[in-house]
Amino acid sequence: MRTLANIAIACIAITVSAVALPACAQRRPVQPESELLAERAEIKKRFNEGNRIWMEFLVKNVHERRATEPQASVDVLVVSGGGDWGAFGTGVLIGWSGLPAGPTALPKFQVVSGVSTGALIAPFAYLGTAKDLKAIDDLYRNPKSDWVKSRGPLFFLPDNASFAEVPGLEREVDKFIDMDFAKRIAKEFETGRIVVIQTTNMDDGSAQPFNWSFAAKQATEDGNIRRLQNILLASSGIPGAFPPREIDGSLYVDGAVTSNIIYGGAFKRNETFGATWKRMYAGESIPKIRYWVILNNYAAAQPVTVQPTWPSVISRALEVAVRASTTIALRHLYSMAEVNQLRGDGDIEVRWMAIPDSWKAPTEGIFQEATMRSLSDLGMKIGADPASWQTEAP
């Protein structure tokens, strides 16, 4: 998330306006806490059941794949949030795709996960063709002025769903995520590959990862892709700045609110890939899992001189919080890999990369073409160099 300063000011303004202005009419029926708690229990139950089903689905298909590829690894791509700096990630994929066959060449990912801007990138990385990777990179290299549009001088009124509208972003999603695109995703899903999109359920106050590849299959069967599109728009919907999305009766926003990367950290021990493999195929060696993590930002917040004013302090605090939580999540992934090996649940390798501290934005502001093209070019250069991958926890 790169618009944190604006979000911070937005949050304060929302609080002030909520106090200064009369309450607005409710747009959604208010449920009693007892109902919400019951729904939370049901959501958790479905989530746990979904973890089991999809992990068994994944393991079964990897097992079938091993019949023809005995040494095949399970490759997982994790794409973080980062707003317009997602241009770095699209460039990395382009540069990476040009490497010759070998252990660090761009693999065909078994699982792809995306959060926020990473959610927009993930489906294209999942399909993985040269045409798809170029399409998403071209999108980031050519930002349009109406991707984000202010609601006007009364943007702060509490009856508004957000400070800004995203007509251009909605148009781009409508353009790319059509029924043909959904069918292609669904076809890959049938081979046992999964793409996961992280959102945040505001009603429940929890992280909500969607199996977007399964949602694509449902969309093709129902003949309706709106839910599929809304999941992407929800994940990239910065709270307060961009409109939230109602999906299946709940209100959803940016997945980075609850986790800037999603990598399976919520799985219980008996739900992990290794434990599931041992349960289903006892005695057979467990395939190696390789995580490839692309952080669409600096690995750590850059040092600056912060002025003793509330906008400066709050915006800086939010920026540091997101960077710190991402670092903690990445460290947890490394710890999870080590524990997994100690338990005898298979080997996990983790590689990651981020925008180098030496890079500086050539232009101030968000969704600036010069900045996004610079990041895409940087990503291509770094992605083409296998030595760019970090192998130790930050």
PDB file of C-alpha atoms in Angstrom, residues 74-82 85-86 88-90 92-93 96 106-123 125-126 193-198 209 255-256 259-265 267 289-297 325-334 336 348-355 389-390:
ATOM      1  CA  VAL A  74       5.300 -27.588  -5.968  1.00  0.00           C
ATOM      2  CA  ASP A  75       5.856 -23.946  -6.882  1.00  0.00           C
ATOM      3  CA  VAL A  76       3.914 -21.214  -5.105  1.00  0.00           C
ATOM      4  CA  LEU A  77       3.953 -17.565  -6.231  1.00  0.00           C
ATOM      5  CA  VAL A  78       3.066 -14.941  -3.613  1.00  0.00           C
ATOM      6  CA  VAL A  79       2.436 -11.378  -4.860  1.00  0.00           C
ATOM      7  CA  SER A  80       2.066  -8.627  -2.255  1.00  0.00           C
ATOM      8  CA  GLY A  81       0.138  -5.407  -2.162  1.00  0.00           C
ATOM      9  CA  GLY A  82       1.743  -2.114  -3.144  1.00  0.00           C
ATOM     10  CA  TRP A  85       4.109  -0.039  -7.324  1.00  0.00           C
ATOM     11  CA  GLY A  86       2.678  -3.340  -8.540  1.00  0.00           C
ATOM     12  CA  PHE A  88       7.551  -3.748 -10.170  1.00  0.00           C
ATOM     13  CA  GLY A  89       5.927  -7.178  -9.889  1.00  0.00           C
ATOM     14  CA  THR A  90       4.677  -7.206 -13.470  1.00  0.00           C
ATOM     15  CA  VAL A  92       9.726  -9.052 -12.561  1.00  0.00           C
ATOM     16  CA  LEU A  93       7.468 -11.620 -14.218  1.00  0.00           C
ATOM     17  CA  TRP A  96      11.867 -13.837 -15.161  1.00  0.00           C
ATOM     18  CA  LEU A 106       9.905 -19.145 -14.275  1.00  0.00           C
ATOM     19  CA  PRO A 107       7.954 -22.281 -13.309  1.00  0.00           C
ATOM     20  CA  LYS A 108       4.353 -23.193 -13.948  1.00  0.00           C
ATOM     21  CA  PHE A 109       2.983 -22.350 -10.537  1.00  0.00           C
ATOM     22  CA  GLN A 110       0.793 -24.859  -8.737  1.00  0.00           C
ATOM     23  CA  VAL A 111      -0.562 -22.060  -6.545  1.00  0.00           C
ATOM     24  CA  VAL A 112      -0.610 -18.288  -7.048  1.00  0.00           C
ATOM     25  CA  SER A 113      -1.777 -15.884  -4.341  1.00  0.00           C
ATOM     26  CA  GLY A 114      -2.340 -12.154  -4.603  1.00  0.00           C
ATOM     27  CA  VAL A 115      -3.226  -9.333  -2.224  1.00  0.00           C
ATOM     28  CA  SER A 116      -4.414  -5.839  -3.194  1.00  0.00           C
ATOM     29  CA  THR A 117      -2.465  -4.846  -6.318  1.00  0.00           C
ATOM     30  CA  GLY A 118      -1.110  -8.391  -6.234  1.00  0.00           C
ATOM     31  CA  ALA A 119      -4.680  -9.612  -6.658  1.00  0.00           C
ATOM     32  CA  LEU A 120      -4.855  -7.879 -10.042  1.00  0.00           C
ATOM     33  CA  ILE A 121      -1.542  -9.434 -11.083  1.00  0.00           C
ATOM     34  CA  ALA A 122      -2.171 -12.961  -9.777  1.00  0.00           C
ATOM     35  CA  PRO A 123      -4.629 -14.232 -12.444  1.00  0.00           C
ATOM     36  CA  ALA A 125       0.710 -14.845 -13.515  1.00  0.00           C
ATOM     37  CA  TYR A 126      -1.436 -17.947 -12.986  1.00  0.00           C
ATOM     38  CA  ARG A 193      -3.823 -25.507 -10.025  1.00  0.00           C
ATOM     39  CA  ILE A 194      -5.204 -22.833  -7.696  1.00  0.00           C
ATOM     40  CA  VAL A 195      -5.183 -19.039  -7.564  1.00  0.00           C
ATOM     41  CA  VAL A 196      -6.087 -17.441  -4.234  1.00  0.00           C
ATOM     42  CA  ILE A 197      -7.153 -13.814  -3.754  1.00  0.00           C
ATOM     43  CA  GLN A 198      -6.951 -12.292  -0.283  1.00  0.00           C
ATOM     44  CA  PRO A 209      -9.016 -15.661   1.059  1.00  0.00           C
ATOM     45  CA  GLY A 255      -6.768  -7.796   1.627  1.00  0.00           C
ATOM     46  CA  ALA A 256      -3.664  -5.956   2.869  1.00  0.00           C
ATOM     47  CA  SER A 259      -2.173  -9.543   5.574  1.00  0.00           C
ATOM     48  CA  ASN A 260      -0.016  -8.045   2.841  1.00  0.00           C
ATOM     49  CA  ILE A 261       1.043 -11.515   1.674  1.00  0.00           C
ATOM     50  CA  ILE A 262      -0.862 -14.798   1.836  1.00  0.00           C
ATOM     51  CA  TYR A 263       1.093 -18.029   2.032  1.00  0.00           C
ATOM     52  CA  GLY A 264      -0.930 -20.553   4.054  1.00  0.00           C
ATOM     53  CA  GLY A 265       0.117 -19.324   7.475  1.00  0.00           C
ATOM     54  CA  PHE A 267      -3.251 -23.705   8.135  1.00  0.00           C
ATOM     55  CA  ILE A 289       7.613 -26.855  -2.049  1.00  0.00           C
ATOM     56  CA  ARG A 290       9.205 -23.676  -3.397  1.00  0.00           C
ATOM     57  CA  TYR A 291       7.815 -20.277  -2.434  1.00  0.00           C
ATOM     58  CA  TRP A 292       8.578 -17.286  -4.642  1.00  0.00           C
ATOM     59  CA  VAL A 293       7.556 -14.024  -2.928  1.00  0.00           C
ATOM     60  CA  ILE A 294       7.418 -10.704  -4.783  1.00  0.00           C
ATOM     61  CA  LEU A 295       7.099  -7.644  -2.534  1.00  0.00           C
ATOM     62  CA  ASN A 296       5.822  -4.638  -4.459  1.00  0.00           C
ATOM     63  CA  ASN A 297       7.538  -2.193  -2.148  1.00  0.00           C
ATOM     64  CA  SER A 325       3.673  -6.676   9.348  1.00  0.00           C
ATOM     65  CA  THR A 326       4.932  -7.821   5.942  1.00  0.00           C
ATOM     66  CA  THR A 327       8.367  -8.522   7.394  1.00  0.00           C
ATOM     67  CA  ILE A 328       6.836 -10.473  10.268  1.00  0.00           C
ATOM     68  CA  ALA A 329       4.754 -12.523   7.827  1.00  0.00           C
ATOM     69  CA  LEU A 330       7.818 -13.316   5.719  1.00  0.00           C
ATOM     70  CA  ARG A 331       9.758 -14.350   8.820  1.00  0.00           C
ATOM     71  CA  HIS A 332       6.835 -16.549   9.816  1.00  0.00           C
ATOM     72  CA  LEU A 333       6.959 -18.225   6.416  1.00  0.00           C
ATOM     73  CA  TYR A 334      10.631 -19.039   6.977  1.00  0.00           C
ATOM     74  CA  MET A 336       7.013 -22.419   9.063  1.00  0.00           C
ATOM     75  CA  ILE A 348      10.155 -25.962   1.826  1.00  0.00           C
ATOM     76  CA  GLU A 349      12.376 -23.398   0.116  1.00  0.00           C
ATOM     77  CA  VAL A 350      11.575 -19.689   0.343  1.00  0.00           C
ATOM     78  CA  ARG A 351      12.876 -17.001  -1.983  1.00  0.00           C
ATOM     79  CA  TRP A 352      11.814 -13.378  -2.041  1.00  0.00           C
ATOM     80  CA  MET A 353      12.634 -10.052  -3.632  1.00  0.00           C
ATOM     81  CA  ALA A 354      11.628  -6.448  -3.068  1.00  0.00           C
ATOM     82  CA  ILE A 355      12.245  -3.038  -4.588  1.00  0.00           C
ATOM     83  CA  TRP A 389      16.258 -13.730  -5.107  1.00  0.00           C
ATOM     84  CA  GLN A 390      16.914 -13.497  -1.379  1.00  0.00           C
TER      85      GLN A 390
END
